[in-house]
């Protein structure tokens, strides 16, 4: 029945069997209403359990593990009001004061984020996302990968287009510019500015990592044996009454920029960095040599990521086609599931 979940007690009664019920959009709406209305309740409730049940109940096709990849679960299309309530739950987890533990808040953020993938919202929620773009990568993803055209997000993209904060997401930013102007094309100078900024950022990250690693080795060498030997350590060494059983600091983590092109690597101590280090000289030579190719590839994927109608995308993609980017073009045909575009490509 449509109304078999009206209260939290009703939810508890059917929580364990709810995922096995036949999908009913009214039941889903009732669950979302409960989550939204009870968020600030002082009653003893599990907000995480409610949200988890919404996700489980809304699954249309369960995830299937394939040979080289894993297909994500397919959800029933949620009404926009349900999406808005889920987004409000997402927003509340970023409040300075929340009614749940930080660990639960992080779990709720992840679930809400997955439910909001491909979900249209109202202008109010779109504006909140734009105002808080730098608070979390999840928020930024929901902005740049928003499924439908949005004047609010287009205005945000126009304002921040040249900001280096989004240099790693240049292709998606161009996609938003195309939504408003079909003739828009990224210029070489913007790509060069992004490239030089990312080089500067990565070099600074490596320097900081080396400094933190050196400090860690000094601390571990000097304090590790001292605190590891009960006969040598002083209980008041740090003024805490009793020192830890041992002292070995955490290893620093090196995070480098994500780039949409191949990065030549130089020899480096993998056990230390846990990743390859860019060979900046070779990287610079390769980038400037293939700048036009990279510019064309950026436009191809920007058109793909845009929210333009498929016939318009096909027309723009044909205009940008170059034999040197045929592999990218083929991938885009599959991504868009465009038979017309694939047939056109086979004749080139």
Short mmCIF file of N, CA and C in Angstrom, two decimals, residues 56-122:
data_model
loop_
_atom_site.label_atom_id
_atom_site.label_comp_id
_atom_site.label_asym_id
_atom_site.label_seq_id
_atom_site.Cartn_x
_atom_site.Cartn_y
_atom_site.Cartn_z
N UNK A 56 18.65 1.55 -0.71
CA UNK A 56 18.39 0.14 -1.02
C UNK A 56 17.04 -0.04 -1.71
N UNK A 57 16.04 0.71 -1.25
CA UNK A 57 14.70 0.56 -1.81
C UNK A 57 14.62 1.14 -3.22
N UNK A 58 15.42 2.16 -3.48
CA UNK A 58 15.36 2.82 -4.78
C UNK A 58 16.14 2.14 -5.88
N UNK A 59 16.86 1.06 -5.56
CA UNK A 59 17.67 0.38 -6.57
C UNK A 59 16.78 -0.37 -7.55
N UNK A 60 16.99 -0.09 -8.83
CA UNK A 60 16.24 -0.76 -9.89
C UNK A 60 16.99 -1.98 -10.40
N UNK A 61 18.30 -1.82 -10.60
CA UNK A 61 19.17 -2.92 -11.04
C UNK A 61 20.39 -2.93 -10.15
N UNK A 62 20.64 -4.04 -9.48
CA UNK A 62 21.78 -4.13 -8.57
C UNK A 62 23.09 -4.11 -9.35
N UNK A 63 24.16 -3.71 -8.67
CA UNK A 63 25.48 -3.64 -9.30
C UNK A 63 25.92 -5.04 -9.71
N UNK A 64 26.49 -5.14 -10.89
CA UNK A 64 26.97 -6.41 -11.41
C UNK A 64 28.46 -6.28 -11.70
N UNK A 65 29.25 -7.16 -11.13
CA UNK A 65 30.70 -7.12 -11.37
C UNK A 65 31.00 -7.79 -12.71
N UNK A 66 31.68 -7.04 -13.58
CA UNK A 66 32.05 -7.56 -14.88
C UNK A 66 33.53 -7.90 -14.88
N UNK A 67 34.04 -8.36 -16.04
CA UNK A 67 35.41 -8.86 -16.09
C UNK A 67 36.44 -7.79 -15.77
N UNK A 68 36.37 -6.65 -16.45
CA UNK A 68 37.35 -5.60 -16.23
C UNK A 68 36.79 -4.41 -15.47
N UNK A 69 35.49 -4.38 -15.28
CA UNK A 69 34.90 -3.21 -14.63
C UNK A 69 33.70 -3.65 -13.80
N UNK A 70 33.09 -2.68 -13.13
CA UNK A 70 31.94 -2.98 -12.30
C UNK A 70 30.82 -2.01 -12.65
N UNK A 71 29.69 -2.53 -13.04
CA UNK A 71 28.55 -1.68 -13.37
C UNK A 71 27.92 -1.17 -12.09
N UNK A 72 27.62 0.10 -12.03
CA UNK A 72 27.00 0.68 -10.84
C UNK A 72 25.52 0.32 -10.80
N UNK A 73 24.97 0.35 -9.59
CA UNK A 73 23.55 0.09 -9.45
C UNK A 73 22.75 1.18 -10.15
N UNK A 74 21.66 0.78 -10.77
CA UNK A 74 20.78 1.73 -11.45
C UNK A 74 19.59 2.01 -10.54
N UNK A 75 19.33 3.29 -10.29
CA UNK A 75 18.23 3.68 -9.41
C UNK A 75 16.99 4.02 -10.22
N UNK A 76 15.83 3.82 -9.61
CA UNK A 76 14.61 4.35 -10.20
C UNK A 76 14.73 5.87 -10.23
N UNK A 77 14.17 6.54 -11.22
CA UNK A 77 14.22 8.01 -11.24
C UNK A 77 13.43 8.58 -10.07
N UNK A 78 14.09 9.38 -9.24
CA UNK A 78 13.42 9.97 -8.09
C UNK A 78 12.72 11.27 -8.50
N UNK A 79 11.56 11.57 -7.91
CA UNK A 79 10.93 12.88 -8.15
C UNK A 79 11.84 13.99 -7.66
N UNK A 80 11.72 15.17 -8.26
CA UNK A 80 12.61 16.27 -7.90
C UNK A 80 12.47 16.66 -6.44
N UNK A 81 11.26 16.52 -5.87
CA UNK A 81 11.08 16.85 -4.45
C UNK A 81 11.86 15.90 -3.56
N UNK A 82 11.91 14.62 -3.96
CA UNK A 82 12.72 13.65 -3.20
C UNK A 82 14.19 14.00 -3.32
N UNK A 83 14.63 14.36 -4.52
CA UNK A 83 16.02 14.79 -4.71
C UNK A 83 16.35 15.99 -3.82
N UNK A 84 15.43 16.93 -3.72
CA UNK A 84 15.65 18.12 -2.90
C UNK A 84 15.81 17.76 -1.43
N UNK A 85 15.02 16.81 -0.95
CA UNK A 85 15.11 16.41 0.46
C UNK A 85 16.43 15.68 0.73
N UNK A 86 16.86 14.88 -0.23
CA UNK A 86 18.15 14.21 -0.08
C UNK A 86 19.28 15.24 -0.09
N UNK A 87 19.15 16.25 -0.95
CA UNK A 87 20.16 17.31 -1.01
C UNK A 87 20.20 18.11 0.28
N UNK A 88 19.03 18.35 0.90
CA UNK A 88 19.00 19.06 2.18
C UNK A 88 19.72 18.24 3.26
N UNK A 89 19.55 16.93 3.21
CA UNK A 89 20.28 16.07 4.15
C UNK A 89 21.78 16.19 3.92
N UNK A 90 22.17 16.20 2.66
CA UNK A 90 23.58 16.39 2.28
C UNK A 90 24.10 17.72 2.83
N UNK A 91 23.33 18.78 2.67
CA UNK A 91 23.74 20.11 3.14
C UNK A 91 23.93 20.14 4.65
N UNK A 92 23.02 19.50 5.37
CA UNK A 92 23.05 19.55 6.83
C UNK A 92 24.31 18.91 7.41
N UNK A 93 24.89 17.98 6.66
CA UNK A 93 26.12 17.33 7.13
C UNK A 93 27.33 18.26 7.04
N UNK A 94 27.17 19.40 6.39
CA UNK A 94 28.26 20.38 6.30
C UNK A 94 28.07 21.53 7.28
N UNK A 95 27.00 21.47 8.09
CA UNK A 95 26.77 22.51 9.09
C UNK A 95 27.86 22.46 10.15
N UNK A 96 28.12 23.61 10.76
CA UNK A 96 29.11 23.67 11.84
C UNK A 96 28.68 22.83 13.03
N UNK A 97 27.39 22.84 13.33
CA UNK A 97 26.85 22.05 14.44
C UNK A 97 25.88 21.03 13.87
N UNK A 98 26.19 19.76 14.07
CA UNK A 98 25.32 18.70 13.59
C UNK A 98 24.92 17.81 14.75
N UNK A 99 23.81 17.08 14.57
CA UNK A 99 23.24 16.29 15.65
C UNK A 99 23.77 14.86 15.67
N UNK A 100 24.68 14.55 14.79
CA UNK A 100 25.22 13.20 14.69
C UNK A 100 26.73 13.25 14.76
N UNK A 101 27.35 12.09 14.91
CA UNK A 101 28.81 12.04 14.98
C UNK A 101 29.41 12.39 13.62
N UNK A 102 30.66 12.84 13.64
CA UNK A 102 31.34 13.17 12.39
C UNK A 102 31.47 11.94 11.49
N UNK A 103 31.66 10.78 12.10
CA UNK A 103 31.79 9.56 11.31
C UNK A 103 30.49 9.26 10.58
N UNK A 104 29.35 9.40 11.29
CA UNK A 104 28.06 9.18 10.64
C UNK A 104 27.80 10.23 9.56
N UNK A 105 28.21 11.46 9.85
CA UNK A 105 28.02 12.54 8.87
C UNK A 105 28.76 12.23 7.57
N UNK A 106 29.99 11.70 7.69
CA UNK A 106 30.76 11.36 6.49
C UNK A 106 30.08 10.24 5.70
N UNK A 107 29.52 9.25 6.42
CA UNK A 107 28.82 8.16 5.74
C UNK A 107 27.58 8.67 5.02
N UNK A 108 26.87 9.59 5.66
CA UNK A 108 25.66 10.16 5.06
C UNK A 108 26.02 10.99 3.83
N UNK A 109 27.12 11.73 3.91
CA UNK A 109 27.57 12.51 2.75
C UNK A 109 27.80 11.60 1.54
N UNK A 110 28.47 10.48 1.77
CA UNK A 110 28.80 9.57 0.67
C UNK A 110 27.53 8.99 0.04
N UNK A 111 26.56 8.59 0.89
CA UNK A 111 25.32 8.01 0.36
C UNK A 111 24.52 9.07 -0.39
N UNK A 112 24.38 10.25 0.21
CA UNK A 112 23.65 11.33 -0.46
C UNK A 112 24.30 11.68 -1.79
N UNK A 113 25.61 11.73 -1.80
CA UNK A 113 26.33 12.05 -3.03
C UNK A 113 26.01 11.04 -4.12
N UNK A 114 25.98 9.75 -3.77
CA UNK A 114 25.68 8.72 -4.77
C UNK A 114 24.24 8.83 -5.26
N UNK A 115 23.31 9.22 -4.37
CA UNK A 115 21.91 9.36 -4.77
C UNK A 115 21.68 10.60 -5.63
N UNK A 116 22.56 11.59 -5.50
CA UNK A 116 22.39 12.84 -6.24
C UNK A 116 23.07 12.81 -7.61
N UNK A 117 23.78 11.72 -7.91
CA UNK A 117 24.40 11.61 -9.23
C UNK A 117 23.31 11.55 -10.30
N UNK A 118 23.37 12.48 -11.23
CA UNK A 118 22.37 12.51 -12.29
C UNK A 118 21.00 13.00 -11.85
N UNK A 119 20.93 13.62 -10.66
CA UNK A 119 19.64 14.06 -10.12
C UNK A 119 19.43 15.56 -10.32
N UNK A 120 18.39 15.97 -11.02
CA UNK A 120 18.10 17.40 -11.15
C UNK A 120 17.54 17.97 -9.86
N UNK A 121 17.85 19.23 -9.59
CA UNK A 121 17.41 19.90 -8.36
C UNK A 121 16.75 21.22 -8.73
N UNK A 122 16.34 21.96 -7.71
CA UNK A 122 15.79 23.29 -7.96
C UNK A 122 16.92 24.32 -7.93
#
